[in-house]
Coordinates of C-alpha atoms and ligand atoms in Angstrom, one line a residue:
X17 CA -1.1 -28.2 75.6
X18 CA 0.8 -28.6 78.9
X19 CA 1.2 -25.5 81.0
X20 CA 3.9 -26.1 82.0
X21 CA 6.2 -29.1 80.7
X22 CA 9.5 -30.3 81.9
X23 CA 11.8 -32.8 79.7
X24 CA 14.8 -34.9 81.9
X25 CA 15.5 -32.4 84.4
X26 CA 18.6 -32.5 86.2
X27 CA 20.4 -29.9 88.6
X28 CA 23.3 -31.0 90.4
X29 CA 24.6 -28.2 93.8
X30 CA 28.4 -28.5 93.5
X31 CA 29.3 -29.0 97.4
X32 CA 31.5 -26.9 99.2
X33 CA 34.9 -29.5 99.4
X34 CA 34.6 -31.0 96.4
X35 CA 31.7 -33.2 94.9
X36 CA 27.6 -32.6 94.2
X37 CA 24.4 -32.7 95.3
X38 CA 21.8 -34.3 92.8
X39 CA 18.8 -32.0 93.6
X40 CA 16.9 -33.5 90.5
X41 CA 17.8 -36.2 88.8
X42 CA 15.8 -36.6 85.3
X43 CA 12.4 -35.1 86.1
X44 CA 9.2 -34.7 83.6
X45 CA 6.1 -33.3 84.8
X46 CA 3.1 -31.8 82.2
X47 CA 1.1 -29.1 83.8
X48 CA -2.3 -29.2 82.1
X49 CA -4.5 -25.2 81.6
X50 CA -7.0 -24.7 84.9
X51 CA -7.2 -26.1 87.9
X52 CA -4.5 -26.9 91.0
X53 CA -1.8 -28.7 90.3
X54 CA 0.1 -29.9 93.6
X55 CA 4.0 -30.6 93.4
X56 CA 4.2 -33.0 96.3
X57 CA 7.0 -34.3 97.9
X58 CA 9.1 -34.4 101.4
X59 CA 11.6 -31.7 102.2
X60 CA 14.6 -32.1 100.1
X61 CA 13.0 -33.6 97.5
X62 CA 13.8 -30.7 94.7
X63 CA 10.5 -29.0 94.9
X64 CA 12.4 -25.9 95.1
X65 CA 14.7 -26.3 93.3
X66 CA 12.3 -27.2 90.4
X67 CA 10.9 -23.7 90.8
X68 CA 13.8 -21.3 91.0
X69 CA 14.5 -23.3 87.1
X70 CA 11.4 -22.7 85.9
X71 CA 11.8 -19.0 86.7
X72 CA 14.7 -18.7 86.0
X73 CA 16.5 -17.9 88.7
X74 CA 19.2 -21.2 88.6
X75 CA 20.1 -22.9 85.3
X76 CA 19.2 -26.6 85.7
X77 CA 22.2 -28.7 84.9
X78 CA 20.4 -30.8 82.1
X79 CA 16.7 -31.2 80.3
X80 CA 14.2 -29.3 78.7
X81 CA 11.2 -26.6 80.3
X82 CA 8.8 -25.0 78.6
X83 CA 6.5 -22.5 80.6
X84 CA 3.5 -21.2 78.4
X85 CA 5.4 -22.4 75.9
X86 CA 9.0 -20.2 76.2
X87 CA 12.6 -21.8 77.6
X88 CA 12.6 -19.9 80.8
X89 CA 16.4 -19.8 79.8
X90 CA 16.0 -17.7 77.0
X91 CA 12.2 -16.5 76.3
X92 CA 10.9 -16.0 80.1
X93 CA 10.9 -12.0 78.9
X94 CA 8.0 -13.4 76.4
X95 CA 6.2 -15.1 79.1
X96 CA 7.0 -13.5 82.7
X97 CA 3.5 -11.4 82.5
X98 CA 1.6 -13.8 82.1
X99 CA 3.7 -15.6 85.2
X100 CA 2.7 -14.6 89.1
X101 CA 5.0 -16.3 91.5
X102 CA 6.2 -16.6 95.4
X103 CA 9.3 -17.9 96.0
X104 CA 9.9 -17.8 99.6
X105 CA 8.3 -15.2 101.9
X106 CA 7.5 -11.7 99.5
X107 CA 9.2 -8.7 100.8
X108 CA 6.0 -6.2 101.8
X109 CA 6.6 -3.0 103.8
X110 CA 5.6 -4.0 107.0
X111 CA 4.8 -0.7 108.1
X112 CA 2.7 0.1 105.2
X113 CA -1.1 -0.5 104.8
X114 CA -1.6 -3.4 102.4
X115 CA -3.0 -1.0 99.8
X116 CA -0.1 1.1 100.3
X117 CA 2.2 -2.1 99.2
X118 CA 0.5 -3.1 96.1
X119 CA 0.9 0.3 94.8
X120 CA 3.8 0.2 94.7
X121 CA 4.5 -2.8 93.5
X122 CA 2.2 -1.5 90.3
X123 CA 3.5 1.1 90.4
X124 CA 7.2 -0.9 89.7
X125 CA 5.3 -3.3 87.0
X126 CA 3.7 -0.2 85.6
X127 CA -0.2 -2.1 86.1
X128 CA -3.2 0.5 86.2
X129 CA -4.0 1.6 89.9
X130 CA -7.7 0.2 89.0
X131 CA -6.5 -3.6 89.3
X132 CA -5.3 -3.2 93.0
X133 CA -9.2 -3.3 94.0
X134 CA -9.5 -6.1 92.2
X135 CA -6.9 -7.8 93.7
X136 CA -7.8 -7.0 97.3
X137 CA -11.6 -8.3 96.2
X138 CA -10.4 -11.7 94.8
X139 CA -7.9 -12.5 98.1
X140 CA -10.2 -11.0 100.2
X141 CA -8.5 -8.5 102.3
X142 CA -10.5 -5.5 100.9
X143 CA -12.3 -4.2 104.4
X144 CA -8.1 -4.6 105.6
X145 CA -6.5 -3.2 103.3
X146 CA -6.0 0.8 105.2
X147 CA -4.2 -1.8 108.1
X148 CA -0.2 -2.0 108.5
X149 CA 0.9 -5.0 107.3
X150 CA 2.7 -5.9 110.9
X151 CA -0.8 -6.6 112.0
X152 CA -1.8 -9.2 109.6
X153 CA -2.3 -12.9 110.7
X154 CA 0.4 -15.5 108.3
X155 CA -2.8 -16.3 106.4
X156 CA -3.7 -12.2 105.7
X157 CA 0.1 -11.7 104.7
X158 CA 0.3 -14.7 102.8
X159 CA -3.3 -13.7 100.9
X160 CA -1.5 -10.0 100.1
X161 CA 1.4 -11.9 98.9
X162 CA -0.6 -13.5 96.7
X163 CA -2.7 -10.5 95.6
X164 CA 0.5 -9.0 94.7
X165 CA 1.4 -12.2 92.3
X166 CA -2.2 -11.5 90.7
X167 CA -1.7 -7.8 90.4
X168 CA -0.8 -8.9 86.6
X169 CA -3.4 -11.3 85.8
X170 CA -1.2 -13.7 85.1
X171 CA -2.3 -17.4 83.1
X172 CA -0.2 -19.3 86.2
X173 CA 1.2 -19.1 89.5
X174 CA 3.7 -20.8 91.0
X175 CA 3.7 -20.6 94.4
X176 CA 6.6 -22.7 96.6
X177 CA 5.0 -24.2 99.8
X178 CA 1.9 -21.2 100.3
X179 CA 0.6 -23.4 103.4
X180 CA 4.2 -23.4 105.4
X181 CA 3.9 -20.8 108.4
X182 CA 0.3 -21.1 108.9
X183 CA -1.6 -22.1 111.1
X184 CA -5.0 -24.2 110.3
X185 CA -7.5 -21.1 109.6
X186 CA -4.3 -19.4 107.3
X187 CA -4.1 -22.6 105.4
X188 CA -7.8 -23.2 104.8
X189 CA -8.2 -19.1 103.9
X190 CA -5.1 -19.5 101.7
X191 CA -7.2 -23.6 100.0
X192 CA -10.6 -21.5 99.6
X193 CA -8.2 -19.2 97.3
X194 CA -6.6 -21.0 95.3
X195 CA -9.4 -23.5 94.6
X196 CA -11.2 -20.3 93.2
X197 CA -8.7 -19.1 91.3
X198 CA -8.3 -23.1 90.0
X199 CA -11.7 -22.9 89.3
X200 CA -11.5 -19.7 87.6
X201 CA -9.4 -21.3 84.2
X202 CA -6.3 -19.8 85.9
X203 CA -3.7 -22.6 86.7
X204 CA -2.3 -22.4 89.8
X205 CA 0.7 -24.8 90.4
X206 CA 2.1 -25.1 94.4
X207 CA 4.5 -27.0 96.0
X208 CA 3.8 -28.9 99.4
X209 CA 5.7 -31.3 101.9
X210 CA 2.0 -31.5 103.6
X211 CA -0.6 -34.1 102.0
X212 CA -4.0 -33.5 103.7
X213 CA -2.8 -29.8 101.8
X214 CA -2.4 -31.4 98.7
X215 CA -5.6 -34.3 98.3
X216 CA -8.3 -31.1 99.6
X217 CA -6.8 -28.5 97.2
X218 CA -5.5 -30.0 94.2
X219 CA -6.6 -31.8 91.0
X220 CA -3.6 -32.9 89.6
X221 CA -0.4 -34.3 91.7
X222 CA 2.7 -35.3 90.8
X223 CA 4.6 -36.8 93.6
X224 CA 8.5 -36.1 93.6
X225 CA 10.9 -38.3 95.5
X226 CA 14.4 -37.4 95.1
X227 CA 14.5 -35.2 92.3
X228 CA 12.5 -37.3 90.2
X229 CA 8.5 -37.5 89.5
X230 CA 7.8 -41.0 90.6
X231 CA 3.8 -40.4 89.9
X232 CA 1.8 -37.7 88.4
X233 CA -1.9 -37.2 87.3
X234 CA -5.2 -36.4 88.3
X235 CA -5.3 -37.6 92.2
X236 CA -7.7 -39.8 92.2
X237 CA -6.4 -41.4 89.4
X238 CA -3.0 -41.7 90.7
X239 CA -4.6 -43.2 94.3
X240 CA -6.3 -45.9 92.2
X241 CA -3.2 -46.8 90.1
X242 CA -1.1 -47.7 93.5
X243 CA -3.1 -50.2 95.1
X244 CA -5.9 -52.8 94.9
X245 CA -7.8 -51.1 97.0
X246 CA -10.0 -53.8 99.4
X247 CA -13.5 -54.8 100.7
X248 CA -14.8 -53.8 104.6
X249 CA -17.7 -56.2 104.9
X250 CA -19.8 -56.2 108.6
X251 CA -21.5 -59.4 108.7
X252 CA -22.6 -61.1 112.5
X253 CA -21.1 -64.4 112.3
X254 CA -17.3 -62.6 112.0
X255 CA -15.3 -66.5 111.8
X256 CA -18.4 -68.3 109.6
X257 CA -17.9 -65.5 107.6
X258 CA -13.8 -66.0 107.4
X259 CA -14.1 -69.2 107.1
X260 CA -16.7 -69.9 104.1
X261 CA -15.0 -66.8 102.0
X262 CA -11.5 -68.6 102.4
X263 CA -13.2 -72.0 101.1
X264 CA -14.6 -70.2 97.9
X265 CA -10.8 -69.4 97.4
X266 CA -10.8 -65.4 98.5
X267 CA -8.4 -64.1 101.2
X268 CA -9.9 -62.0 104.1
X269 CA -9.1 -61.2 107.5
X270 CA -11.2 -60.1 110.6
X271 CA -9.7 -57.0 111.9
X272 CA -11.7 -54.8 114.6
X273 CA -15.4 -55.8 113.8
X274 CA -15.2 -56.5 110.4
X275 CA -14.4 -58.4 107.8
X276 CA -11.1 -57.3 105.8
X277 CA -11.6 -58.9 102.1
X278 CA -8.8 -58.5 99.1
X279 CA -10.7 -58.2 96.7
X280 CA -11.1 -55.3 94.0
X281 CA -14.2 -52.8 95.2
X282 CA -15.9 -53.9 92.2
X283 CA -16.2 -57.5 93.0
X284 CA -18.5 -56.6 96.3
X285 CA -21.6 -58.6 94.7
X286 CA -19.2 -61.4 94.7
X287 CA -18.4 -61.4 98.1
X288 CA -22.4 -60.9 99.3
X289 CA -23.6 -63.4 97.7
X290 CA -20.8 -66.4 98.7
X291 CA -21.9 -65.4 102.4
X292 CA -25.1 -64.8 101.6
X293 CA -25.0 -68.5 100.0
X294 CA -24.2 -69.8 103.6
X295 CA -26.6 -68.1 105.4
X296 CA -24.5 -65.1 106.5
X297 CA -26.3 -62.1 106.0
X298 CA -23.8 -58.4 105.0
X299 CA -25.0 -55.5 106.9
X300 CA -22.8 -53.8 105.0
X301 CA -20.1 -53.1 102.7
X302 CA -17.8 -50.6 102.0
X303 CA -14.6 -49.9 99.2
X304 CA -11.5 -49.3 101.4
X305 CA -10.1 -46.0 100.5
X306 CA -6.6 -46.7 99.5
X307 CA -4.9 -42.8 101.5
X308 CA -2.6 -41.1 99.8
X309 CA -1.1 -41.3 102.9
X310 CA 0.3 -44.4 102.2
X311 CA 0.5 -44.0 98.3
X312 CA 2.8 -41.9 99.2
X313 CA 4.7 -43.8 101.4
X314 CA 5.3 -46.5 99.3
X315 CA 6.3 -44.8 96.3
X316 CA 8.6 -42.1 98.7
X317 CA 10.1 -44.7 100.8
X318 CA 9.2 -42.1 104.1
X319 CA 6.8 -40.2 105.7
X320 CA 5.1 -37.4 105.2
X321 CA 7.6 -34.2 107.1
Ligands
ADP425 N1 21.4 -23.8 96.8 C1 21.8 -25.0 97.0 N2 23.4 -25.4 97.2 C2 23.5 -26.8 97.7 N3 22.5 -27.8 97.7 C3 21.1 -27.0 97.5 C4 21.1 -25.7 97.7 N4 19.7 -25.6 97.6 C5 18.8 -26.9 97.4 N5 20.3 -27.6 97.9 C6 20.0 -29.1 98.3 O1 19.4 -30.3 96.7 C7 18.5 -31.0 97.3 C8 17.0 -30.8 96.6 O2 16.1 -29.2 97.2 P1 15.4 -28.1 97.7 O3 14.9 -28.2 96.1 O4 15.6 -27.1 98.7 O5 13.7 -28.9 98.1 P2 12.2 -28.9 98.1 O6 12.4 -27.4 98.0 O7 11.3 -30.2 98.2 O8 12.7 -29.1 100.0 C9 18.1 -31.0 99.4 O9 19.7 -32.2 99.0 C10 19.2 -30.0 99.4 O10 20.0 -29.5 99.9
MG426 MG1 11.7 -25.9 99.3

């Protein structure tokens, strides 16, 4: 069963002077249980709108949603104790310590105090728990926000752009934390417009463009399904190797000091044999990696913003 299931989700925002902005135009998603799921799309593609719909903060114009089996429009109460979320920056009292902030939240949510030490430990803030939040780095503040979302020990964590505004060190801290949580069996759903973040953090990815999902699946599958990757071969005599391959009906070109062969990586042996038969010996042969950046660009028609 999918932890989050979305079918044909649509959201129109009415414009002040008439007309409407179509933020979601028939979105489908299936988020499997466990691991980190990346919801990747350029700015304005509808990520925050989706998260708000999922959390029952706004009503969609049409379509179906299920969060842990419940419809957030009518049944959110049933599952909200099992869902932790951060949309935009979580509100904390800057003059209070992390522990004090968590104590206040725990009281509001009726959660045992013992849980506070556990979440501080999880986000690696135990040593700094007595410091005022206003002296925290952005990465620490973000981890504290995640600690707050973890208080009720949710099965599903939904975070809208958790890496936003963080410096590289902060991004790394948050990434390691999210990977750890995903590895412990929680389902972590994060949105991001930063490709490298998703590549390094997520197991599954959905790519969003103009309010629609244009690709979804395991990160590796999404990459391999998009474009036939080629082979890079190193040979001493490049022009001779090129002529030989072309003579065998194989498309290739010289790029820098290597040969780019337009064949799937599985055909590497064939390339080696053809060249060796012509007395040209391959010193290195490797599959070209299809990078997520290219896929993202091809699918969304926009560079990463
Ligand atoms: N409250 C709102 N009122 C009107 N338009 C909105 C509102 N929120 C978002 N939009 C528009 O909906 C589209 C999707 O926005 P959003 O969901 O915030 O995208 P993302 O989070 O991917 O950047 C954008 O065109 C945005 O301008
Ligand atoms: Mg957003």
